Coordinates of C-alpha atoms in Angstrom, one line a residue:
Chain R
M299 CA 3.8 -20.5 230.3
I300 CA 5.7 -23.7 230.9
E301 CA 2.9 -26.5 230.8
L302 CA 4.7 -29.9 231.2
I303 CA 7.8 -31.9 231.9
S304 CA 7.7 -35.2 230.6
A305 CA 8.6 -37.8 232.9
D306 CA 9.2 -40.3 230.0
H307 CA 11.7 -38.5 228.6
C308 CA 13.1 -36.5 231.5
T309 CA 16.5 -37.5 232.8
S310 CA 16.4 -35.5 236.1
C311 CA 19.7 -33.6 234.8
D312 CA 18.1 -30.6 236.3
I313 CA 19.3 -28.1 233.4
C314 CA 15.9 -26.8 233.6
V315 CA 16.2 -25.8 237.5
A316 CA 19.8 -24.1 236.7
V317 CA 18.8 -22.2 233.3
C318 CA 15.4 -21.2 234.1
P319 CA 15.8 -17.1 234.6
T320 CA 13.1 -16.7 236.9
S321 CA 13.4 -19.9 239.0
V322 CA 10.3 -21.5 238.0
F323 CA 11.3 -25.4 238.7
D324 CA 12.1 -27.1 241.8
A325 CA 14.6 -30.1 241.5
V326 CA 13.3 -33.5 243.3
P327 CA 16.0 -35.5 244.1
G328 CA 16.3 -38.6 241.7
C329 CA 12.9 -37.6 240.0
T330 CA 11.8 -35.0 237.4
P331 CA 11.8 -31.6 238.6
V332 CA 8.7 -29.9 239.6
I333 CA 6.9 -26.9 238.1
A334 CA 6.6 -24.9 241.3
R335 CA 6.1 -21.3 240.4
Q336 CA 4.1 -21.6 237.1
D337 CA 3.0 -17.6 237.4
D338 CA 6.3 -16.4 237.4
C339 CA 7.0 -18.1 233.9
Q340 CA 8.1 -15.6 231.5
T341 CA 7.4 -17.4 228.2
C342 CA 11.0 -17.2 226.7
F343 CA 11.0 -20.8 225.9
L344 CA 14.8 -21.1 226.8
C345 CA 14.3 -24.2 229.0
E346 CA 13.2 -25.9 226.0
V347 CA 16.3 -24.8 223.9
Y348 CA 18.7 -25.9 226.9
C349 CA 16.8 -29.4 227.4
P350 CA 19.1 -31.8 226.1
A351 CA 16.3 -34.4 226.1
D352 CA 13.5 -32.5 224.5
A353 CA 11.6 -33.1 227.8
L354 CA 10.0 -29.5 228.1
Y355 CA 6.9 -27.8 226.8
V356 CA 6.1 -24.2 227.2
G357 CA 2.5 -23.3 226.0
P358 CA 2.1 -20.2 223.8
D359 CA -0.1 -18.0 225.9
A360 CA 2.0 -15.8 228.3
E361 CA -0.5 -14.3 230.2
K362 CA -2.2 -17.4 232.1
P363 CA -1.9 -21.3 232.0
D364 CA -3.6 -23.3 229.5
A365 CA -7.0 -23.5 230.6
A366 CA -7.2 -27.2 230.3
E367 CA -4.4 -29.9 231.2
V368 CA -2.0 -30.3 228.3
A369 CA -1.5 -33.7 227.4
W370 CA 1.9 -34.8 226.2
D371 CA 0.8 -36.8 223.4
A372 CA -0.9 -33.8 222.1
V373 CA 2.4 -31.6 221.6
E374 CA 4.9 -34.5 220.8
T375 CA 5.0 -33.2 217.3
L376 CA 6.6 -30.0 218.8
R377 CA 9.1 -31.8 220.7
G378 CA 12.5 -30.4 220.4
S379 CA 11.1 -28.0 217.6
Y380 CA 12.6 -24.7 219.0
R381 CA 16.2 -26.6 219.4
R382 CA 16.0 -27.5 216.3
A383 CA 15.4 -24.0 214.5
I384 CA 18.2 -22.4 215.9
G385 CA 20.8 -25.4 215.4
W386 CA 21.0 -26.8 218.8
T387 CA 20.6 -30.5 218.0
R388 CA 23.5 -32.4 216.4
D389 CA 21.7 -33.0 213.1
T390 CA 21.0 -29.1 213.0
R391 CA 24.3 -27.4 213.4
G392 CA 24.2 -26.0 210.0
L393 CA 21.3 -24.0 210.8
R394 CA 23.4 -21.8 213.6
A395 CA 24.6 -19.1 211.2
M396 CA 21.1 -19.5 209.5
D397 CA 20.1 -15.3 210.5
D398 CA 18.7 -13.6 208.0
T399 CA 18.1 -10.7 209.8
H400 CA 20.1 -8.7 207.1
V401 CA 17.7 -9.6 204.6
L402 CA 14.9 -8.2 206.2
L403 CA 16.9 -4.9 207.0
G404 CA 17.9 -5.1 203.8
R405 CA 14.3 -5.1 202.4
L406 CA 13.1 -2.0 204.2
K407 CA 16.0 0.2 202.8
Chain M
M212 CA 32.8 -13.1 250.1
E213 CA 35.2 -10.3 249.1
T214 CA 36.2 -9.2 245.2
D215 CA 37.8 -6.3 243.6
V216 CA 34.8 -5.5 241.0
L217 CA 31.2 -6.8 241.8
V218 CA 28.9 -6.7 238.6
I219 CA 25.4 -6.6 239.7
G220 CA 23.3 -8.3 236.2
G221 CA 24.4 -10.9 233.8
G222 CA 23.1 -9.7 230.5
P223 CA 25.1 -8.4 227.6
A224 CA 26.2 -5.0 229.5
G225 CA 27.1 -7.3 232.8
T226 CA 29.1 -10.0 230.8
W227 CA 31.1 -7.6 228.9
A228 CA 31.9 -5.8 232.0
A229 CA 33.0 -8.8 233.8
V230 CA 35.1 -9.8 231.1
S231 CA 36.6 -6.1 230.7
A232 CA 37.4 -5.9 234.3
A233 CA 39.0 -9.4 234.9
R234 CA 41.2 -8.9 231.7
R235 CA 42.7 -6.0 233.4
G236 CA 43.6 -7.6 236.4
A237 CA 40.7 -7.6 238.7
R238 CA 38.9 -10.2 240.8
V239 CA 35.5 -10.3 239.4
I240 CA 32.2 -11.7 240.9
L241 CA 29.1 -11.0 238.9
A242 CA 26.0 -11.6 240.7
D243 CA 23.0 -12.8 238.5
K244 CA 19.1 -12.5 239.0
G245 CA 18.6 -15.1 237.5
F246 CA 20.8 -17.2 235.2
C247 CA 23.6 -15.4 233.4
G248 CA 22.8 -16.5 229.8
T249 CA 19.2 -16.5 229.8
S250 CA 18.4 -13.6 232.1
G251 CA 17.4 -9.9 230.7
A252 CA 15.6 -9.1 227.0
T253 CA 18.5 -10.3 225.0
A254 CA 18.8 -13.9 225.5
P255 CA 15.0 -14.9 224.1
S256 CA 15.3 -12.6 221.6
G257 CA 17.2 -11.6 218.2
T258 CA 18.7 -8.3 217.9
A259 CA 20.4 -6.4 215.4
V260 CA 23.6 -4.7 216.4
W261 CA 24.8 -1.0 215.2
Y262 CA 27.8 -2.5 213.5
V263 CA 29.1 -0.1 211.1
P264 CA 32.6 -0.5 209.6
P265 CA 35.0 2.3 210.2
D266 CA 34.4 4.7 207.3
V267 CA 34.0 8.0 207.6
A268 CA 30.6 8.2 205.3
A269 CA 29.0 5.6 206.3
R270 CA 29.5 6.5 210.2
G271 CA 28.5 10.3 209.5
K272 CA 25.2 8.0 207.8
A273 CA 24.7 6.2 210.7
K274 CA 24.6 8.8 213.4
A275 CA 22.7 11.5 211.5
T276 CA 19.7 8.9 211.2
R277 CA 18.5 9.3 214.9
E278 CA 19.1 12.9 215.4
E279 CA 16.1 14.1 214.6
L280 CA 14.3 11.2 216.2
G281 CA 16.1 11.3 219.4
G282 CA 15.3 15.2 219.7
F283 CA 18.8 16.0 219.2
L284 CA 20.3 14.9 222.4
A285 CA 22.6 12.6 221.5
H286 CA 26.3 13.4 221.9
H287 CA 28.5 12.8 218.8
D288 CA 31.6 11.7 221.1
W289 CA 29.9 9.5 222.9
M290 CA 28.6 8.1 219.3
D291 CA 31.6 7.5 217.7
A292 CA 33.0 6.0 221.3
V293 CA 30.2 3.4 220.7
L294 CA 30.6 2.8 217.0
E295 CA 34.4 2.3 217.6
T296 CA 34.0 -0.3 220.2
T297 CA 30.8 -2.2 219.2
F298 CA 33.1 -2.8 215.9
A299 CA 35.7 -4.5 217.9
L300 CA 33.6 -6.1 220.1
V301 CA 31.2 -7.8 217.6
N302 CA 34.7 -8.9 215.7
E303 CA 35.7 -10.4 218.9
L304 CA 32.6 -12.8 219.1
G305 CA 33.2 -13.7 215.6
E306 CA 36.8 -14.7 216.7
R307 CA 35.6 -16.4 219.5
G308 CA 33.5 -18.7 217.6
Y309 CA 29.9 -16.6 217.1
P310 CA 28.4 -18.1 214.1
F311 CA 27.8 -15.2 211.9
P312 CA 25.7 -15.8 209.0
R313 CA 27.2 -15.3 205.2
D314 CA 25.0 -13.4 202.6
V315 CA 24.4 -14.6 199.2
E316 CA 27.2 -13.4 197.9
G317 CA 29.5 -14.8 200.2
R318 CA 30.0 -11.8 202.8
L319 CA 30.2 -12.4 206.7
R320 CA 27.1 -10.3 208.0
Q321 CA 27.6 -9.4 211.4
N322 CA 24.9 -6.8 212.2
S323 CA 22.6 -8.8 214.0
L324 CA 23.3 -11.7 217.3
Q325 CA 20.8 -14.2 218.2
G326 CA 20.0 -14.0 222.0
P327 CA 20.8 -17.7 222.7
E328 CA 23.7 -18.2 220.8
Y329 CA 25.2 -14.8 222.3
M330 CA 24.5 -15.0 225.6
R331 CA 25.5 -18.8 226.0
L332 CA 29.1 -17.4 224.6
M333 CA 29.2 -14.5 226.8
R334 CA 28.8 -16.9 229.8
K335 CA 31.9 -19.1 228.7
L336 CA 33.6 -15.7 227.8
V337 CA 33.1 -14.5 231.6
K338 CA 34.1 -17.8 233.1
G339 CA 37.3 -17.8 230.5
A340 CA 38.2 -14.4 231.9
G341 CA 38.3 -15.4 235.3
A342 CA 35.1 -14.2 236.7
R343 CA 33.1 -15.8 239.2
I344 CA 29.2 -16.0 238.5
L345 CA 26.7 -16.3 241.1
D346 CA 23.7 -17.5 239.5
H347 CA 19.6 -17.0 241.1
S348 CA 21.6 -14.5 243.3
P349 CA 19.6 -11.1 242.9
A350 CA 21.2 -8.2 244.7
L351 CA 18.7 -6.2 246.8
E352 CA 21.1 -3.2 248.1
L353 CA 24.4 -1.7 248.1
L354 CA 27.1 -1.3 250.9
I355 CA 28.3 2.3 251.3
D356 CA 31.5 3.6 253.3
A357 CA 31.7 6.5 255.4
D358 CA 32.7 9.1 252.7
G359 CA 29.4 7.6 250.4
A360 CA 31.4 5.6 248.5
V361 CA 29.8 2.6 247.3
A362 CA 31.4 -0.9 248.8
G363 CA 30.2 -4.0 248.0
A364 CA 26.2 -5.2 248.1
R365 CA 23.9 -7.3 249.7
G366 CA 21.5 -9.7 248.3
I367 CA 19.8 -13.4 248.7
D368 CA 19.4 -16.9 246.8
R369 CA 16.3 -16.9 245.3
R370 CA 16.3 -20.6 245.5
T371 CA 17.1 -21.0 249.1
H372 CA 16.1 -17.3 250.5
A373 CA 20.0 -17.3 252.4
G374 CA 21.4 -14.2 252.1
W375 CA 24.8 -12.9 251.0
Q376 CA 26.9 -10.2 251.4
I377 CA 29.8 -9.3 249.2
K378 CA 32.4 -6.5 250.4
A379 CA 34.3 -5.1 246.7
K380 CA 36.6 -2.2 245.9
S381 CA 34.0 -1.1 243.3
V382 CA 30.4 -2.1 241.7
V383 CA 29.0 -2.1 238.2
I384 CA 25.0 -1.8 237.7
A385 CA 23.9 -3.8 234.8
T386 CA 20.3 -4.7 235.9
G387 CA 18.7 -3.3 233.1
G388 CA 15.9 -1.2 232.3
C389 CA 12.4 -1.2 234.0
A390 CA 9.8 -2.9 232.1
F391 CA 7.2 -3.1 235.0
L392 CA 6.2 -6.7 234.7
S393 CA 4.5 -6.3 231.4
R394 CA 5.0 -9.8 230.4
A395 CA 7.2 -8.1 227.1
L396 CA 9.6 -11.0 226.0
G397 CA 12.5 -11.5 228.6
T398 CA 12.0 -8.2 230.8
N399 CA 10.3 -10.3 233.9
N400 CA 13.6 -9.8 235.8
L401 CA 13.5 -6.2 234.9
T402 CA 12.2 -4.1 237.5
G403 CA 14.3 -1.5 237.7
D404 CA 16.4 -2.8 240.7
G405 CA 19.9 -1.2 239.9
Y406 CA 18.3 2.4 239.8
L407 CA 16.7 2.0 243.5
M408 CA 19.8 0.4 244.6
A409 CA 21.9 3.5 243.2
A410 CA 19.6 6.1 244.0
E411 CA 19.3 5.1 247.8
A412 CA 23.7 5.6 247.4
G413 CA 22.9 8.9 245.8
A414 CA 22.9 8.4 242.2
E415 CA 21.2 10.2 239.8
L416 CA 19.2 9.5 236.7
S417 CA 18.5 11.3 233.1
G418 CA 16.1 11.0 230.7
M419 CA 13.7 9.2 232.7
E420 CA 10.7 11.0 230.7
F421 CA 11.8 8.9 227.7
S422 CA 10.5 5.7 229.4
N423 CA 7.1 5.0 227.6
A424 CA 8.2 2.3 224.8
Y425 CA 5.4 0.1 223.9
A426 CA 6.2 -2.8 221.6
I427 CA 3.3 -4.8 219.7
A428 CA 3.0 -8.3 220.3
P429 CA -0.4 -11.0 219.7
V430 CA -2.6 -10.3 222.7
F431 CA -1.8 -13.7 224.4
S432 CA 1.7 -13.9 223.6
S433 CA 5.1 -12.5 225.3
V434 CA 7.1 -12.1 222.1
T435 CA 7.4 -8.8 221.0
K436 CA 9.1 -8.3 217.4
T437 CA 8.5 -5.1 216.3
L438 CA 10.6 -5.1 212.9
F439 CA 8.3 -7.8 211.8
Y440 CA 5.2 -5.6 211.9
E441 CA 7.0 -3.5 209.3
W442 CA 5.1 -6.1 207.0
A443 CA 1.7 -6.0 208.7
S444 CA -1.9 -4.8 208.2
F445 CA -3.8 -3.6 210.8
T446 CA -7.8 -4.1 211.0
D447 CA -10.3 -3.4 213.8
A448 CA -12.9 -5.6 214.9
S449 CA -15.1 -5.5 212.0
G450 CA -12.3 -6.0 209.7
A451 CA -11.8 -2.3 208.3
A452 CA -8.4 -1.1 207.8
I453 CA -7.2 1.5 210.3
T454 CA -5.8 4.0 208.7
G455 CA -2.1 5.3 209.7
A456 CA -1.5 2.3 212.0
A457 CA 1.6 0.9 211.4
S458 CA 4.9 -0.7 213.7
K459 CA 7.0 2.4 212.4
G460 CA 5.8 6.0 212.4
G461 CA 2.0 4.8 213.5
R462 CA 2.0 3.2 216.6
S463 CA 0.3 6.0 218.4
V464 CA -2.5 5.2 215.7
I465 CA -2.6 1.6 217.2
A466 CA -2.6 2.9 220.7
R467 CA -5.8 5.2 220.3
A468 CA -7.4 2.4 218.4
L469 CA -6.9 -0.1 221.2
Q470 CA -8.8 2.6 223.3
Q471 CA -11.5 1.9 221.2
G472 CA -11.9 -1.5 220.9
A473 CA -9.7 -4.7 219.6
V474 CA -6.9 -4.0 217.1
F475 CA -6.0 -7.1 214.9
A476 CA -3.1 -7.8 212.7
Q477 CA -1.8 -10.0 209.8
L478 CA 1.8 -10.3 208.4
D479 CA 0.0 -9.9 204.8
R480 CA 2.5 -7.8 203.4
A481 CA 5.2 -10.0 203.5
D482 CA 6.1 -11.9 200.4
G483 CA 7.8 -15.4 199.9
E484 CA 11.4 -13.7 200.1
V485 CA 10.4 -12.3 203.3
R486 CA 8.8 -15.0 204.7
T487 CA 11.4 -17.4 204.6
A488 CA 14.0 -14.7 206.2
M489 CA 11.6 -13.9 209.0
R490 CA 11.6 -18.0 210.0
A491 CA 15.3 -17.9 209.7
A492 CA 15.9 -14.8 211.4
Q493 CA 14.0 -15.3 214.7
P494 CA 12.4 -18.7 214.9
N495 CA 10.9 -18.1 218.3
F496 CA 8.5 -15.2 216.7
F497 CA 6.7 -18.3 215.5
L498 CA 6.6 -20.4 218.5
P499 CA 3.6 -19.0 220.0
F500 CA 1.7 -18.9 216.4
D501 CA 2.7 -22.5 215.7
R502 CA 1.6 -23.7 219.2
A503 CA -2.1 -21.7 218.9
G504 CA -2.6 -22.9 215.4
I505 CA -2.3 -19.5 213.7
D506 CA -0.7 -18.8 210.5
P507 CA 0.2 -14.8 210.9
F508 CA 0.8 -14.2 207.2
T509 CA -2.7 -15.3 206.4
Q510 CA -4.8 -14.8 209.7
P511 CA -5.6 -11.7 211.5
F512 CA -4.8 -12.2 215.3
E513 CA -5.6 -10.0 217.8
I514 CA -2.6 -7.7 219.1
T515 CA -1.7 -5.2 222.4
L516 CA 0.8 -2.9 223.2
R517 CA 3.0 -4.2 226.3
L518 CA 5.0 -1.6 228.1
E519 CA 8.9 -1.8 227.6
G520 CA 9.7 1.5 229.8
T521 CA 13.4 1.9 229.9
V522 CA 14.3 -1.5 228.5
R523 CA 13.8 0.2 225.2
G524 CA 13.2 3.8 226.3
T525 CA 16.6 5.9 227.1
G526 CA 16.4 6.9 230.5
G527 CA 18.6 5.4 233.1
L528 CA 21.6 6.2 235.6
R529 CA 23.7 9.2 234.4
L530 CA 27.0 9.0 233.6
V531 CA 29.8 11.5 233.7
D532 CA 32.2 10.1 231.8
Q533 CA 33.4 7.8 229.2
S534 CA 34.7 5.2 232.2
A535 CA 30.7 4.6 232.7
A536 CA 31.2 6.0 236.2
T537 CA 28.3 7.2 238.1
T538 CA 27.8 10.6 240.2
V539 CA 28.5 8.2 243.3
P540 CA 32.4 6.9 243.6
G541 CA 33.2 3.6 243.2
L542 CA 29.6 3.2 241.2
Y543 CA 29.6 2.4 237.7
A544 CA 26.1 1.7 235.3
A545 CA 26.1 0.3 231.6
G546 CA 23.5 -0.9 229.5
D547 CA 19.9 -0.1 229.7
A548 CA 20.7 0.7 233.3
A549 CA 22.7 3.9 232.3
T550 CA 21.0 6.4 230.4
R551 CA 21.4 5.7 226.4
E552 CA 20.2 9.4 225.8
L553 CA 24.4 9.8 224.9
I554 CA 23.5 8.1 221.6
C555 CA 20.2 8.1 221.0
G556 CA 18.5 11.0 222.8
G557 CA 14.9 10.7 223.7
F558 CA 14.3 7.6 221.3
T559 CA 14.8 4.0 220.6
G560 CA 13.5 1.2 219.2
G561 CA 14.6 -2.7 220.0
G562 CA 18.1 -3.9 219.1
S563 CA 20.9 -1.7 217.1
H564 CA 21.6 0.9 219.3
N565 CA 20.4 -1.0 222.6
A566 CA 22.6 -3.8 221.8
A567 CA 25.7 -1.9 220.7
W568 CA 25.1 0.6 224.0
A569 CA 24.9 -2.5 226.2
M570 CA 28.6 -4.0 225.0
S571 CA 30.2 -0.7 224.6
S572 CA 29.3 0.8 228.2
G573 CA 29.4 -2.2 229.6
A574 CA 33.4 -3.0 228.5
W575 CA 33.9 0.7 229.6
A576 CA 32.2 0.0 233.0
G577 CA 34.7 -3.2 233.6
E578 CA 37.3 -1.1 232.8
G579 CA 36.6 1.9 235.0
A580 CA 35.6 -0.5 238.0
A581 CA 39.0 -2.2 237.6
A582 CA 40.5 1.0 237.7
F583 CA 38.9 2.5 240.6
A584 CA 39.7 -0.6 242.4
R585 CA 43.2 -0.6 241.5
Q586 CA 43.0 2.8 243.1
C587 CA 40.7 2.3 245.8
R588 CA 43.1 2.8 249.0
A589 CA 40.9 1.8 251.7
G590 CA 40.1 -1.2 249.7
L591 CA 38.2 -4.1 251.6
A592 CA 39.6 -2.9 255.1
R593 CA 36.8 0.0 255.0
T594 CA 33.3 -0.4 256.9
A595 CA 30.5 -0.4 255.2
A596 CA 27.1 -0.5 255.9
P597 CA 23.9 -1.4 254.1
A598 CA 21.4 1.3 252.4
R599 CA 18.7 -0.5 254.4
G600 CA 16.0 0.7 252.4
P601 CA 12.2 0.6 252.1
A602 CA 11.1 -3.4 252.7
L603 CA 15.0 -4.0 254.0
A604 CA 14.5 -2.0 257.7
G605 CA 12.1 -2.4 260.2
G606 CA 8.8 0.3 259.8
R607 CA 5.9 1.2 261.7
G608 CA 4.6 -2.2 262.4
H609 CA 2.2 -2.4 259.2
A610 CA 3.5 -4.9 256.2
F611 CA 3.0 -4.1 252.7
D612 CA 1.7 -6.5 249.8
P613 CA 4.1 -6.8 247.1
A614 CA 1.9 -8.1 244.8
A615 CA -0.7 -5.4 245.4
L616 CA 1.8 -2.7 245.2
I617 CA 3.1 -3.9 241.7
K618 CA -0.7 -3.7 240.2
A619 CA -1.0 -0.6 241.8
V620 CA 1.9 0.6 239.9
Q621 CA 0.8 -1.0 236.8
A622 CA -2.3 0.7 236.8
E623 CA -0.4 3.9 236.8
V624 CA 2.3 3.4 234.2
F625 CA 0.4 0.9 231.6
P626 CA -2.7 3.1 230.7
F627 CA -1.7 5.0 227.4
D628 CA -4.0 8.0 228.2
T629 CA -1.4 8.3 231.3
N630 CA 1.9 7.3 230.0
Y631 CA 1.5 6.6 226.1
F632 CA -0.4 10.3 225.7
R633 CA 1.1 12.6 228.5
S634 CA -0.1 15.8 230.0
G635 CA 0.9 17.9 232.7
D636 CA -2.7 17.3 234.5
G637 CA -2.3 13.6 234.1
L638 CA 1.0 13.1 235.2
A639 CA 0.6 15.2 238.5
R640 CA -2.5 13.3 239.2
S641 CA -0.7 9.8 239.1
L642 CA 2.0 11.3 241.0
T643 CA -0.3 12.1 243.8
R644 CA -1.4 8.6 243.8
L645 CA 2.4 7.4 243.5
D646 CA 3.5 9.7 246.2
S647 CA 1.0 8.2 248.2
L648 CA 2.0 4.9 247.7
W649 CA 5.7 5.3 248.4
R650 CA 4.8 6.8 252.1
T651 CA 2.9 3.8 252.9
V652 CA 6.2 1.5 251.9
R653 CA 8.3 3.7 253.7
A654 CA 6.1 3.2 257.1
A655 CA 5.7 -0.2 256.0
D656 CA 7.9 -3.2 257.8
G657 CA 10.9 -5.1 256.6
A658 CA 10.0 -7.8 254.4
R659 CA 10.7 -11.5 255.5
P660 CA 13.6 -13.1 253.7
E661 CA 11.2 -15.3 251.4
D662 CA 9.3 -12.1 250.4
A663 CA 12.1 -9.7 249.8
L664 CA 13.2 -10.1 246.4
K665 CA 8.9 -9.4 245.1
A666 CA 9.0 -6.4 247.7
R667 CA 12.1 -4.7 246.8
E668 CA 10.8 -5.3 243.0
A669 CA 7.8 -3.6 243.8
V670 CA 9.6 -0.8 245.7
A671 CA 12.0 -0.3 242.5
M672 CA 9.0 0.1 239.9
L673 CA 7.2 2.3 242.3
A674 CA 10.7 4.6 242.8
T675 CA 11.2 4.5 239.0
A676 CA 7.6 5.6 238.1
R677 CA 7.9 8.4 240.4
W678 CA 11.2 9.2 238.6
M679 CA 9.5 8.7 235.2
Y680 CA 6.5 10.9 235.6
R681 CA 8.4 13.8 237.5
S682 CA 11.0 14.3 234.8
G683 CA 8.1 14.1 232.6
L684 CA 6.3 17.2 234.2
A685 CA 9.7 19.0 233.9
R686 CA 10.0 18.7 230.1
T687 CA 7.3 21.0 229.2
E688 CA 7.5 20.1 225.5
S689 CA 7.3 16.8 223.2
R690 CA 10.6 15.7 222.4
G691 CA 11.8 11.7 221.5
M692 CA 9.5 9.5 222.8
H693 CA 8.1 11.7 225.1
R694 CA 5.1 13.2 223.6
R695 CA 2.7 15.9 225.5
Y696 CA -0.8 16.6 224.3
D697 CA -0.9 19.6 225.9
L698 CA 2.4 20.7 224.8
T699 CA 2.7 19.6 221.6
A700 CA 5.4 21.1 220.0
L701 CA 9.6 20.7 220.5
D702 CA 10.9 23.7 222.3
P703 CA 14.4 24.6 221.1
A704 CA 15.3 25.9 224.3
Q705 CA 14.8 22.9 226.2
R706 CA 17.7 21.1 224.1
H707 CA 19.0 19.7 227.8
H708 CA 18.9 16.4 229.9
V709 CA 16.2 16.0 232.8
T710 CA 18.2 14.9 235.7
S711 CA 16.2 13.1 238.8
G712 CA 16.7 11.3 241.6
G713 CA 15.6 11.1 245.3
L714 CA 13.5 8.6 247.1
D715 CA 11.2 10.4 249.7
E716 CA 11.6 13.7 248.0
V717 CA 12.0 13.2 244.3
W718 CA 14.0 16.0 242.7
T719 CA 14.6 16.9 238.8
G720 CA 17.3 19.2 237.6
R721 CA 19.0 19.7 234.1
V722 CA 22.2 19.4 232.1
P723 CA 22.6 20.8 228.5
A724 CA 23.4 18.3 226.0
D725 CA 26.7 18.8 225.6
G726 CA 27.3 17.7 229.0
Q727 CA 28.5 20.7 231.0
P728 CA 26.0 21.2 234.1
L729 CA 23.4 24.2 233.7
E730 CA 21.9 24.9 237.3
A731 CA 21.5 23.2 240.5
A732 CA 18.7 20.8 241.2
A733 CA 15.3 22.8 241.1

């Protein structure tokens, strides 16, 4: 589930508020958006790939929020990892066409 | 607001419907429950596509592979049409900039799509075609004119709870299937809303007994990617291998084992090439593992089966022709909201046929709805009234709690004993409880605007469960994914579609597999 928005990295562009398919965030004028409805999060990780500042962290657990409060420092190494993996950053664009599903389907034949 | 064509839902089916209608000159509004581009089961996933070049032998083989699995209920003319349309639309995606990969020999591979890329492009195509998108705007009910034709919809903005009403000459339902809020990836908005709205307008459903698809996922995670578990081995809590357990052809063994205790998987049958290909094919499969500190190739992790209902089942609104028209004038349906029996019979997995069906039926529904709008003489001048179904109209003075209703419906549809492994007695007992819940809902007051969305989702889930189990009772055999342990054999005399509908009184009927009506509703 969505766990963190980093006030240090967030530019208050509110893209996450717009793109979340289950309306988890509320915009706050001039400030970092707030996670207003964490229970509605479907753990789809799409807010992370749409965030141009890599300021969001979605935890692995889809059933419940993380028991302990997640510190940004602890997840800093994961920052933007999904966006890079699908080629949605400037220096990873080549990965957009890296879909190897055909290799897997070929191996099953 | 007024428009020619209103499309409800902005996943693959809805976006193709909007593009197709707008290109035929119709004014189009697309209303999505979430954000068109991230909503629905496709956006966060990777999906194979039933993309087969126009080669007679290859297409013949493609059609033959699923015939028996689907219980011989698929229609060859529909399969031919979907293969043809899908081939053209996938090629168009490439022309419009979708980054299809090339294989080691340099050939373009167009038989799979990455959800984030695909749906971002579809949003762009919808806007480029001139359609207007309303995000975060779930429809709650249809408008119906004096002749019973559909004439628009009403809904709310889920952020402000402000109401909206759109008068339209025709409406496309592309709201997806119903996965009962099981937390399977991308399905939280897929609660059967379109079935409910359409049934309130008198539409019929078909194949609702084919609604018990369950997908493998880590017990803590939303990520369902059944394909990857082809390379898994399955063990119990003691570490002993579970005989017969497999993603394909052994999933019921996993369900049985889960009834006994914890089940663990490990993708240890994947060699180096497969591991690398998995990472490249669907990076998000690994996000939960990487973040939880688990190596799925070398460490066993506990798994569960999440209900995907009709999202990866095949039941849905009944179509009467290849314009994707439903049984109600002015109402069209596409994607998971429409029955996929026409090309799959009683079985599908994720992706492949589902993706092909969404784009093809979407394009047809858009075309059909645009043609209907052109010929609609009364047009927008006709008087139309909202359907006023449960949770939207005044009741008999007692409120109902949507969260409690959702839990009560889940308690009927999640358990393997009732839904995966079915019996006449089990379905009948569950229906008694579901019918009782329906009477409670019927007597309840209308929900407050801030509760209306959740209330209607809960009602839609309840209605869907009742059509599912009534249809399951009517199919007194095992066929496709509908497995009855009291009637384990396929009965050749039941090679027909089970139709259903109705709200207070749920009915079922039959249509033979060649599409001609067999008998009136029973």
